[in-house]
Short mmCIF file of C-alpha atoms in Angstrom, two decimals:
data_model
loop_
_atom_site.label_atom_id
_atom_site.label_comp_id
_atom_site.label_asym_id
_atom_site.label_seq_id
_atom_site.Cartn_x
_atom_site.Cartn_y
_atom_site.Cartn_z
CA UNK X 1 133.80 117.88 99.84
CA UNK X 2 132.98 114.77 101.79
CA UNK X 3 135.82 112.90 103.39
CA UNK X 4 135.58 110.11 105.91
CA UNK X 5 137.25 110.14 109.33
CA UNK X 6 140.60 109.01 107.98
CA UNK X 7 140.60 112.10 105.76
CA UNK X 8 140.04 109.96 102.69
CA UNK X 9 137.82 111.19 99.96
CA UNK X 10 134.38 109.59 100.10
CA UNK X 11 133.99 109.03 96.36
CA UNK X 12 130.85 106.93 96.82
CA UNK X 13 128.83 109.79 98.26
CA UNK X 14 130.10 112.17 95.57
CA UNK X 15 129.06 109.58 93.01
CA UNK X 16 125.57 109.27 94.50
CA UNK X 17 125.13 113.03 94.71
CA UNK X 18 126.57 113.98 91.31
CA UNK X 19 125.99 111.03 88.99
CA UNK X 20 122.42 111.92 88.01
CA UNK X 21 123.18 115.59 87.47
CA UNK X 22 126.26 114.84 85.37
CA UNK X 23 124.51 112.25 83.18
CA UNK X 24 121.62 114.69 82.63
CA UNK X 25 123.97 117.43 81.44
CA UNK X 26 126.06 115.10 79.30
CA UNK X 27 122.88 113.71 77.70
CA UNK X 28 122.05 117.22 76.52
CA UNK X 29 125.60 117.71 75.25
CA UNK X 30 125.86 114.31 73.52
CA UNK X 31 122.25 113.72 72.56
CA UNK X 32 122.40 110.13 73.81
CA UNK X 33 121.94 108.66 77.30
CA UNK X 34 124.22 105.65 76.85
CA UNK X 35 127.11 107.78 75.55
CA UNK X 36 126.52 110.19 78.44
CA UNK X 37 126.68 107.39 81.01
CA UNK X 38 129.87 105.99 79.52
CA UNK X 39 131.50 109.42 79.56
CA UNK X 40 130.49 110.07 83.19
CA UNK X 41 131.77 106.66 84.26
CA UNK X 42 135.06 107.35 82.45
CA UNK X 43 135.32 110.65 84.32
CA UNK X 44 134.73 108.98 87.69
CA UNK X 45 137.44 106.44 86.84
CA UNK X 46 139.81 109.37 86.27
CA UNK X 47 138.63 110.92 89.54
CA UNK X 48 139.58 107.77 91.47
CA UNK X 49 143.17 108.23 90.30
CA UNK X 50 143.41 112.00 90.60
CA UNK X 51 141.31 113.06 93.57
CA UNK X 52 143.10 111.27 96.39
CA UNK X 53 145.38 114.21 96.87
CA UNK X 54 143.51 117.32 95.88
CA UNK X 55 139.73 116.99 95.35
CA UNK X 56 138.35 119.83 93.22
CA UNK X 57 136.18 122.48 94.88
CA UNK X 58 133.22 121.70 92.60
CA UNK X 59 133.27 117.94 91.89
CA UNK X 60 130.15 118.02 89.68
CA UNK X 61 131.62 120.62 87.29
CA UNK X 62 134.92 118.72 87.25
CA UNK X 63 133.14 115.50 86.30
CA UNK X 64 131.12 117.22 83.54
CA UNK X 65 134.22 118.84 82.00
CA UNK X 66 136.27 115.66 82.24
CA UNK X 67 133.41 113.57 80.87
CA UNK X 68 133.00 115.91 77.92
CA UNK X 69 136.71 115.77 77.09
CA UNK X 70 136.73 111.99 77.40
CA UNK X 71 133.66 111.79 75.15
CA UNK X 72 135.37 113.92 72.50
CA UNK X 73 138.44 111.65 72.64
CA UNK X 74 136.30 108.55 72.40
CA UNK X 75 134.23 109.91 69.51
CA UNK X 76 137.37 110.90 67.59
CA UNK X 77 138.49 107.28 67.72
CA UNK X 78 135.19 106.06 66.32
CA UNK X 79 134.04 106.96 62.86
CA UNK X 80 130.37 106.01 62.79
CA UNK X 81 127.80 108.52 61.65
CA UNK X 82 126.36 108.80 65.17
CA UNK X 83 129.83 109.47 66.56
CA UNK X 84 130.45 112.27 64.07
CA UNK X 85 127.06 113.75 64.83
CA UNK X 86 127.66 113.66 68.59
CA UNK X 87 131.15 115.07 68.18
CA UNK X 88 129.81 117.97 66.16
CA UNK X 89 127.29 118.69 68.93
CA UNK X 90 130.01 118.60 71.56
CA UNK X 91 132.42 120.85 69.74
CA UNK X 92 129.74 123.50 69.36
CA UNK X 93 129.58 123.81 73.13
CA UNK X 94 131.93 126.41 74.53
CA UNK X 95 134.22 125.91 77.48
CA UNK X 96 132.39 128.34 79.75
CA UNK X 97 131.10 126.83 82.98
CA UNK X 98 127.50 125.60 82.95
CA UNK X 99 124.94 127.96 84.34
CA UNK X 100 123.06 126.71 87.40
CA UNK X 101 119.73 127.17 85.59
CA UNK X 102 120.80 125.08 82.62
CA UNK X 103 121.98 122.22 84.85
CA UNK X 104 118.65 122.25 86.69
CA UNK X 105 116.76 122.10 83.41
CA UNK X 106 118.86 119.10 82.41
CA UNK X 107 117.69 117.20 85.47
CA UNK X 108 114.09 118.12 84.88
CA UNK X 109 114.34 116.97 81.26
CA UNK X 110 115.84 113.71 82.43
CA UNK X 111 113.01 113.09 84.93
CA UNK X 112 110.41 113.57 82.20
CA UNK X 113 112.31 111.38 79.75
CA UNK X 114 112.73 108.54 82.27
CA UNK X 115 109.05 108.69 83.24
CA UNK X 116 107.73 108.92 79.68
CA UNK X 117 104.41 107.03 79.39
CA UNK X 118 105.68 105.24 76.25
CA UNK X 119 107.97 103.25 78.59
CA UNK X 120 106.61 100.45 80.78
CA UNK X 121 106.03 101.40 84.43
CA UNK X 122 108.82 99.08 85.56
CA UNK X 123 111.24 100.54 83.04
CA UNK X 124 110.30 104.05 84.20
CA UNK X 125 111.12 103.17 87.80
CA UNK X 126 114.37 101.36 86.99
CA UNK X 127 115.57 104.18 84.71
CA UNK X 128 114.70 106.86 87.26
CA UNK X 129 116.60 105.06 90.03
CA UNK X 130 119.58 104.37 87.76
CA UNK X 131 119.89 107.68 85.88
CA UNK X 132 118.63 110.16 88.47
CA UNK X 133 119.34 108.32 91.69
CA UNK X 134 122.69 106.91 90.59
CA UNK X 135 121.72 103.52 92.07
CA UNK X 136 123.65 100.58 90.67
CA UNK X 137 121.77 97.90 88.75
CA UNK X 138 122.56 95.47 91.59
CA UNK X 139 120.98 97.80 94.16
CA UNK X 140 117.81 98.19 92.09
CA UNK X 141 117.64 94.42 91.58
CA UNK X 142 118.01 93.83 95.32
CA UNK X 143 115.35 96.41 96.15
CA UNK X 144 112.81 94.83 93.81
CA UNK X 145 113.96 91.25 94.40
CA UNK X 146 114.42 90.54 90.71
CA UNK X 147 117.52 89.12 89.05
CA UNK X 148 120.19 91.66 88.17
CA UNK X 149 120.11 90.55 84.53
CA UNK X 150 116.39 91.41 84.36
CA UNK X 151 116.95 94.96 85.59
CA UNK X 152 119.97 95.43 83.32
CA UNK X 153 117.98 94.20 80.32
CA UNK X 154 115.02 96.47 81.10
CA UNK X 155 117.29 99.50 81.38
CA UNK X 156 119.12 98.68 78.15
CA UNK X 157 115.81 98.15 76.34
CA UNK X 158 114.33 101.39 77.70
CA UNK X 159 117.38 103.42 76.66
CA UNK X 160 117.20 101.84 73.22
CA UNK X 161 113.55 102.76 72.91
CA UNK X 162 114.26 106.35 74.01
CA UNK X 163 116.82 106.62 71.23
CA UNK X 164 115.08 104.67 68.45
CA UNK X 165 111.50 105.83 68.99
CA UNK X 166 112.62 109.42 69.44
CA UNK X 167 111.38 110.03 72.99
CA UNK X 168 112.35 113.69 73.38
CA UNK X 169 114.74 115.02 76.00
CA UNK X 170 112.72 118.04 77.05
CA UNK X 171 110.24 119.33 79.59
CA UNK X 172 106.73 118.88 78.15
CA UNK X 173 104.84 122.03 77.17
CA UNK X 174 101.98 123.42 79.23
CA UNK X 175 99.30 121.44 77.39
CA UNK X 176 100.98 118.07 77.98
CA UNK X 177 102.36 118.87 81.43
CA UNK X 178 99.46 117.74 83.68
CA UNK X 179 99.41 114.22 82.18
CA UNK X 180 103.17 113.88 82.04
CA UNK X 181 103.67 115.21 85.55
CA UNK X 182 101.23 112.60 86.81
CA UNK X 183 103.45 109.80 85.57
CA UNK X 184 106.55 111.41 87.16
CA UNK X 185 104.77 111.75 90.52
CA UNK X 186 103.51 108.17 90.27
CA UNK X 187 107.04 106.84 89.78
CA UNK X 188 108.39 108.73 92.82
CA UNK X 189 105.39 107.65 94.90
CA UNK X 190 105.84 104.00 93.90
CA UNK X 191 109.57 104.08 94.64
CA UNK X 192 108.83 105.43 98.12
CA UNK X 193 106.03 102.93 98.70
CA UNK X 194 108.19 100.01 97.69
CA UNK X 195 110.74 101.22 100.25
CA UNK X 196 108.18 101.79 103.00
CA UNK X 197 106.25 98.54 102.52
CA UNK X 198 108.21 96.17 100.34
CA UNK X 199 106.30 93.74 98.21
CA UNK X 200 108.22 90.87 99.77
CA UNK X 201 110.97 90.06 102.20
CA UNK X 202 111.67 92.65 104.89
CA UNK X 203 109.26 95.48 105.57
CA UNK X 204 111.53 98.43 104.87
CA UNK X 205 114.04 99.19 102.14
CA UNK X 206 115.40 102.40 103.52
CA UNK X 207 117.54 103.37 100.53
CA UNK X 208 114.45 103.48 98.30
CA UNK X 209 112.63 105.75 100.80
CA UNK X 210 115.58 108.11 101.01
CA UNK X 211 116.04 108.17 97.24
CA UNK X 212 112.36 108.95 96.63
CA UNK X 213 112.49 111.79 99.17
CA UNK X 214 115.67 113.14 97.58
CA UNK X 215 114.14 113.08 94.09
CA UNK X 216 110.85 114.60 95.32
CA UNK X 217 112.88 117.40 96.94
CA UNK X 218 114.76 117.99 93.70
CA UNK X 219 111.49 118.05 91.73
CA UNK X 220 109.92 120.50 94.23
CA UNK X 221 112.94 122.75 93.85
CA UNK X 222 112.63 122.57 90.06
CA UNK X 223 108.84 123.05 89.94
CA UNK X 224 107.94 125.06 93.07
CA UNK X 225 104.68 126.30 91.53
CA UNK X 226 103.11 122.89 90.95
CA UNK X 227 100.92 122.22 94.01
CA UNK X 228 100.86 118.45 93.47
CA UNK X 229 104.67 118.34 93.40
CA UNK X 230 104.73 120.12 96.77
CA UNK X 231 101.94 117.82 97.95
CA UNK X 232 103.92 114.70 97.05
CA UNK X 233 107.03 115.99 98.83
CA UNK X 234 104.96 116.80 101.95
CA UNK X 235 103.33 113.36 101.84
CA UNK X 236 106.70 111.60 101.60
CA UNK X 237 108.26 113.71 104.38
CA UNK X 238 105.37 113.16 106.78
CA UNK X 239 105.41 109.41 106.10
CA UNK X 240 109.20 109.16 106.23
CA UNK X 241 109.14 111.02 109.58
CA UNK X 242 107.28 108.08 111.16
CA UNK X 243 109.58 105.40 109.76
CA UNK X 244 111.70 105.01 112.96
CA UNK X 245 108.55 104.13 114.94
CA UNK X 246 107.12 101.79 112.35
CA UNK X 247 109.18 98.74 113.27
CA UNK X 248 109.48 97.47 116.86
CA UNK X 249 112.60 96.17 118.62
CA UNK X 250 112.32 92.69 117.13
CA UNK X 251 111.51 93.88 113.63
CA UNK X 252 107.74 93.64 114.06
CA UNK X 253 105.26 96.04 112.43
CA UNK X 254 103.88 98.72 114.76
CA UNK X 255 100.59 100.29 113.62
CA UNK X 256 100.11 104.06 113.75
CA UNK X 257 97.92 104.03 116.88
CA UNK X 258 100.54 102.06 118.84
CA UNK X 259 103.62 103.95 117.64
CA UNK X 260 105.97 105.67 120.08
CA UNK X 261 105.52 109.24 118.87
CA UNK X 262 108.74 110.37 120.53
CA UNK X 263 110.59 108.40 117.84
CA UNK X 264 109.09 110.47 115.05
CA UNK X 265 111.40 112.87 113.24
CA UNK X 266 110.20 116.32 114.39
CA UNK X 267 112.22 118.19 111.75
CA UNK X 268 110.66 116.33 108.84
CA UNK X 269 107.21 116.75 110.39
CA UNK X 270 107.69 120.52 110.76
CA UNK X 271 108.87 120.75 107.15
CA UNK X 272 105.92 118.64 105.95
CA UNK X 273 103.42 120.77 107.88
CA UNK X 274 104.89 123.94 106.35
CA UNK X 275 104.46 122.50 102.87
CA UNK X 276 100.87 121.43 103.56
CA UNK X 277 100.05 124.97 104.73
CA UNK X 278 101.60 126.28 101.52
CA UNK X 279 99.30 123.96 99.54
CA UNK X 280 96.24 125.05 101.53
CA UNK X 281 96.95 128.71 100.75
CA UNK X 282 97.10 127.86 97.06
CA UNK X 283 93.70 126.14 97.22
CA UNK X 284 94.24 123.90 94.17
CA UNK X 285 93.83 120.54 95.90
CA UNK X 286 94.81 117.25 94.28
CA UNK X 287 95.27 113.64 95.44
CA UNK X 288 98.84 114.04 96.75
CA UNK X 289 98.05 117.27 98.61
CA UNK X 290 95.02 115.66 100.22
CA UNK X 291 97.02 112.61 101.29
CA UNK X 292 99.67 114.97 102.67
CA UNK X 293 96.97 116.86 104.60
CA UNK X 294 95.71 113.56 106.06
CA UNK X 295 99.24 112.73 107.20
CA UNK X 296 99.62 116.24 108.61
CA UNK X 297 96.58 115.57 110.81
CA UNK X 298 98.05 112.20 111.90
CA UNK X 299 101.30 113.92 112.94
CA UNK X 300 99.70 116.93 114.63
CA UNK X 301 99.43 116.90 118.44
CA UNK X 302 99.36 113.87 120.75
CA UNK X 303 96.50 112.03 118.96
CA UNK X 304 94.82 111.94 115.55
CA UNK X 305 91.75 114.13 114.97
CA UNK X 306 89.75 111.47 113.13
CA UNK X 307 86.82 113.73 112.18
CA UNK X 308 89.24 115.91 110.24
CA UNK X 309 90.86 112.85 108.65
CA UNK X 310 87.43 111.59 107.55
CA UNK X 311 86.55 114.98 106.02
CA UNK X 312 89.80 114.88 104.03
CA UNK X 313 89.14 111.30 102.89
CA UNK X 314 85.69 112.40 101.68
CA UNK X 315 87.43 114.99 99.49
CA UNK X 316 90.07 112.51 98.35
CA UNK X 317 87.41 109.96 97.38
CA UNK X 318 85.73 112.62 95.21
CA UNK X 319 89.04 113.32 93.46
CA UNK X 320 90.16 109.69 93.17
CA UNK X 321 87.20 107.32 93.53
CA UNK X 322 89.29 104.14 93.78
CA UNK X 323 88.57 101.12 96.02
CA UNK X 324 91.91 101.66 97.84
CA UNK X 325 90.93 105.19 98.86
CA UNK X 326 87.49 103.88 99.91
CA UNK X 327 89.19 101.21 102.04
CA UNK X 328 91.44 103.76 103.77
CA UNK X 329 88.45 106.03 104.30
CA UNK X 330 86.66 103.12 106.04
CA UNK X 331 89.35 103.13 108.74
CA UNK X 332 88.48 106.77 109.48
CA UNK X 333 84.74 105.95 109.37
CA UNK X 334 85.35 103.29 112.04
CA UNK X 335 87.09 105.80 114.30
CA UNK X 336 84.38 108.45 113.89
CA UNK X 337 81.15 106.44 113.53
CA UNK X 338 82.13 102.98 114.82
CA UNK X 339 83.05 99.63 113.20
CA UNK X 340 79.54 98.67 111.94
CA UNK X 341 79.09 101.53 109.40
CA UNK X 342 82.76 101.12 108.38
CA UNK X 343 82.19 97.43 107.65
CA UNK X 344 79.14 98.31 105.55
CA UNK X 345 81.23 100.67 103.38
CA UNK X 346 83.88 98.05 102.59
CA UNK X 347 81.55 95.12 101.99
CA UNK X 348 80.94 96.24 98.41
CA UNK X 349 84.62 96.85 97.58
CA UNK X 350 86.27 94.71 94.96
CA UNK X 351 90.04 94.45 95.50
CA UNK X 352 91.08 90.96 94.43
CA UNK X 353 94.39 89.82 95.91
CA UNK X 354 94.85 92.89 98.13
CA UNK X 355 95.53 91.64 101.68
CA UNK X 356 94.62 94.92 103.40
CA UNK X 357 90.92 94.49 102.51
CA UNK X 358 90.46 91.25 104.55
CA UNK X 359 92.91 92.63 107.17
CA UNK X 360 90.73 95.71 107.65
CA UNK X 361 87.60 93.55 107.70
CA UNK X 362 89.23 91.34 110.32
CA UNK X 363 89.99 94.32 112.54
CA UNK X 364 86.44 95.72 112.24
CA UNK X 365 84.89 92.27 112.89
CA UNK X 366 87.12 91.90 115.97
CA UNK X 367 85.86 95.19 117.31
CA UNK X 368 82.27 94.05 116.69
CA UNK X 369 82.96 90.87 118.69
CA UNK X 370 82.39 88.61 115.65
CA UNK X 371 85.43 86.49 116.49
CA UNK X 372 84.81 83.54 114.14
CA UNK X 373 84.30 85.83 111.13
CA UNK X 374 87.35 87.86 112.16
CA UNK X 375 89.55 84.74 112.29
CA UNK X 376 88.36 83.72 108.81
CA UNK X 377 89.17 87.23 107.51
CA UNK X 378 92.65 87.11 109.12
CA UNK X 379 93.27 83.74 107.46
CA UNK X 380 92.38 85.24 104.09
CA UNK X 381 94.65 88.25 104.72
CA UNK X 382 97.56 86.00 105.82
CA UNK X 383 97.28 84.01 102.58
CA UNK X 384 97.34 87.18 100.50
CA UNK X 385 100.11 89.08 102.34
CA UNK X 386 103.37 89.10 100.37
CA UNK X 387 105.62 90.70 102.96
CA UNK X 388 107.01 88.64 105.89
CA UNK X 389 106.61 91.38 108.49
CA UNK X 390 103.01 92.05 107.56
CA UNK X 391 102.26 88.33 107.59
CA UNK X 392 103.77 87.98 111.07
CA UNK X 393 101.73 90.97 112.26
CA UNK X 394 98.51 89.40 110.99
CA UNK X 395 99.41 86.01 112.48
CA UNK X 396 100.00 87.63 115.89
CA UNK X 397 96.61 89.35 115.73
CA UNK X 398 94.91 86.14 114.69
CA UNK X 399 96.60 84.12 117.45
CA UNK X 400 95.49 86.65 120.07
CA UNK X 401 91.91 86.32 118.82
CA UNK X 402 92.10 82.53 118.90
CA UNK X 403 93.20 82.62 122.54
CA UNK X 404 90.39 85.02 123.46
CA UNK X 405 87.85 82.78 121.70
CA UNK X 406 89.07 79.75 123.70
CA UNK X 407 89.03 81.75 126.96
CA UNK X 408 85.42 82.80 126.23
CA UNK X 409 84.38 79.18 125.74
CA UNK X 410 86.02 78.07 128.96
CA UNK X 411 84.38 80.86 130.94
CA UNK I 1 112.84 114.70 61.35
CA UNK I 2 111.79 111.13 61.99
CA UNK I 3 109.19 109.11 60.13
CA UNK I 4 106.57 107.11 62.01
CA UNK I 5 104.03 104.50 60.96
CA UNK I 6 100.63 104.92 62.61
CA UNK I 7 98.99 101.51 62.07
CA UNK I 8 95.27 101.12 62.72
CA UNK I 9 94.47 97.83 64.47
CA UNK I 10 90.93 96.81 63.52
CA UNK I 11 89.09 94.12 65.42
CA UNK I 12 87.70 92.01 62.58
CA UNK I 13 85.56 89.88 64.89
CA UNK I 14 83.49 92.92 65.92
CA UNK I 15 80.16 93.45 64.09
CA UNK I 16 80.69 95.68 61.06
CA UNK I 17 79.48 99.26 61.46
CA UNK I 18 76.42 100.57 59.62
CA UNK I 19 76.73 102.54 56.39
CA UNK I 20 76.12 105.79 58.29
CA UNK I 21 78.72 104.99 60.97
CA UNK I 22 81.22 104.08 58.27
CA UNK I 23 80.73 107.42 56.53
CA UNK I 24 81.10 109.34 59.78
CA UNK I 25 84.31 107.50 60.54
CA UNK I 26 85.68 108.20 57.09
CA UNK I 27 84.85 111.88 57.51
CA UNK I 28 86.69 111.94 60.84
CA UNK I 29 89.82 110.24 59.49
CA UNK I 30 89.81 112.48 56.40
CA UNK I 31 89.75 115.47 58.74
CA UNK I 32 92.80 114.20 60.66
CA UNK I 33 94.62 113.60 57.38
CA UNK I 34 93.82 117.16 56.25
CA UNK I 35 95.19 118.47 59.55
CA UNK I 36 98.39 116.46 59.04
CA UNK I 37 98.74 117.86 55.55
CA UNK I 38 98.38 121.47 56.62
CA UNK I 39 100.84 120.89 59.51
CA UNK I 40 103.37 119.47 57.05
CA UNK I 41 103.49 116.12 58.90
CA UNK I 42 101.69 113.97 56.32
CA UNK I 43 103.58 111.52 54.09
CA UNK I 44 101.06 108.81 53.17
CA UNK I 45 97.69 107.40 54.16
CA UNK I 46 95.81 104.30 53.05
CA UNK I 47 92.92 102.12 54.17
CA UNK I 48 93.10 98.35 53.65
CA UNK I 49 90.41 95.83 52.78
CA UNK I 50 89.69 93.19 55.45
CA UNK I 51 91.90 90.12 55.73
CA UNK I 52 89.61 87.88 53.62
CA UNK I 53 91.33 89.49 50.60
CA UNK I 54 94.83 88.73 51.90
CA UNK I 55 97.34 86.24 50.49
CA UNK I 56 100.69 85.33 52.06
CA UNK I 57 103.71 84.38 49.91
CA UNK I 58 106.36 82.41 51.83
CA UNK I 59 109.92 81.68 50.72
CA UNK I 60 111.42 78.19 51.19
CA UNK I 61 113.97 75.98 49.38
CA UNK I 62 114.58 78.63 46.78
CA UNK I 63 110.92 78.72 45.78
CA UNK I 64 107.71 80.10 47.26
CA UNK I 65 104.33 78.86 48.44
CA UNK I 66 101.09 80.80 48.65
CA UNK I 67 98.45 80.59 51.33
CA UNK I 68 95.05 82.18 51.60
CA UNK I 69 94.47 84.57 54.51
CA UNK I 70 96.58 86.79 56.71
CA UNK I 71 99.97 85.87 58.20
CA UNK I 72 98.61 85.46 61.71
CA UNK I 73 95.05 84.40 62.57
CA UNK I 74 94.39 87.07 65.19
CA UNK I 75 91.34 89.17 65.93
CA UNK I 76 93.15 92.42 65.29
CA UNK I 77 94.37 93.06 61.78
CA UNK I 78 96.06 95.97 60.10
CA UNK I 79 93.15 98.03 58.81
CA UNK I 80 94.99 101.02 57.40
CA UNK I 81 97.86 103.31 58.17
CA UNK I 82 99.37 106.74 58.04
CA UNK I 83 103.03 107.58 57.53
CA UNK I 84 103.95 110.87 59.13
CA UNK I 85 107.07 112.95 59.55
CA UNK I 86 107.73 114.77 62.84
CA UNK I 87 110.39 115.90 65.29
CA UNK I 88 109.94 113.34 68.04
CA UNK I 89 107.73 110.65 69.56
CA UNK I 90 105.63 113.18 71.49
CA UNK I 91 104.46 114.76 68.24
CA UNK I 92 103.77 111.33 66.72
CA UNK I 93 101.79 110.33 69.82
CA UNK I 94 99.72 113.52 69.60
CA UNK I 95 98.71 112.55 66.02
CA UNK I 96 98.11 108.95 67.13
CA UNK I 97 95.66 110.18 69.76
CA UNK I 98 93.66 111.99 67.08
CA UNK I 99 93.78 108.94 64.80
CA UNK I 100 92.65 106.58 67.57
CA UNK I 101 89.66 108.78 68.36
CA UNK I 102 88.79 109.20 64.67
CA UNK I 103 88.99 105.45 63.89
CA UNK I 104 87.70 104.18 67.22
CA UNK I 105 90.53 101.64 67.10
CA UNK I 106 93.97 101.24 68.70
CA UNK I 107 96.90 102.79 66.83
CA UNK I 108 100.35 101.22 66.86
CA UNK I 109 103.08 103.86 66.60
CA UNK I 110 106.34 102.62 65.10
CA UNK I 111 109.36 104.64 64.08
CA UNK I 112 110.97 103.97 60.71
CA UNK I 113 114.56 102.78 60.74
CA UNK I 114 117.29 105.41 60.47
CA UNK I 115 114.83 108.23 60.08
CA UNK I 116 117.31 110.83 61.26
CA UNK I 117 118.78 111.27 57.79
CA UNK I 118 115.71 111.02 55.60
#
């Protein structure tokens, strides 16, 4: 049980840890997400009053039992058809404690329901953070810089669609699994990415990174035999490990090559490397495993082995031939074969509105000594960048180039 | 069991298919319908004539007015539909995938109201 230094119960951390699990179980018992959430919130309200003296040994089980009893009380007071149906479901459940396996399956069902492709990508993300991560609507709104009312409305609408359209609360069967798992992994990946490089405002939103890692861990525990699930977890761990070195003392962006490696989290790196080795033994590569392997190379030893990185990008490009992968591969090409061939590979890329394309061009042009072209490319990248820290980084690079160009003229 | 409408959205501005293509398409959709019937999911199926044959009747001031043509002048019009009965949206979507491939047109999947008790 978590208590803070004054010996007081830390209900917030219990809430964060248990909310998702409890809602998942109650959804199975009640057959409805909204009813489940109300019951769990009721139970936490009871906990606030009762736990200050003697917190129960298993808070999650306590919340589930209390929530179920509160739900039965609530349903008895209502007399709608849905209420009677839900009450009948509830009363069929015995009083025996939940088995660990059943509770795990509840969470897995909930992940697949929240990330159902019939829901919009934004709704999938918001629902996952709310129902599995236990984040408040206000926190999600802050993280994505959208009004609270917008997030609340999206969540309400998504829950309504789940109920009305009959989106099932179950783990997809083997035939559907590959497609459905892809959308689950995409949601977790996007949540992490938004935390690691926010679309706007500050560079990092740490709570999103931590939440994505926590959910990826839970998914890996639930589906240990899916190589791409392990690959995603490894990718997130190896990226998260470098987070402390990613921002300098005055909040500025520090690129990989200039990072202070002593700030990297060795534990996360060791765990990530273990997982990548596990994937290699399985020999069923996929995009997340390959990206994890690339990050394993970046975090192995005192400097990056770029030839190995390039070989992995070649494989990744075969699996996922997207312009973004091609752009990232070009960075490795530059390190192995020099900036000129790298520039040639990105010249044909079409990525409208994506600031990293002109930013990469600018860097390659700088290295080739084509200062005027590089400045023009930086200007384009600065216009397109949406995040303050990235914009500042690009402006600093551009300013340095401008000075060098003037110095050259004077010489 | 829930009931779902699988509505075929035909692009009426596209050039009409040849006689042969039309027959092939009809054979494909008939095959999907037969599959639905043997799976016990089928409730109804019907193809509609293009929107040139449509008339809209509007209420107003206790009387009605009639206009020629479909309700909304859009490219995509309801071209036909299935009504199916299944356990959940995943099953309905699996049928919709088959229908979309058979018709070569987008399928809108909509649940019927209060299907839980029918």
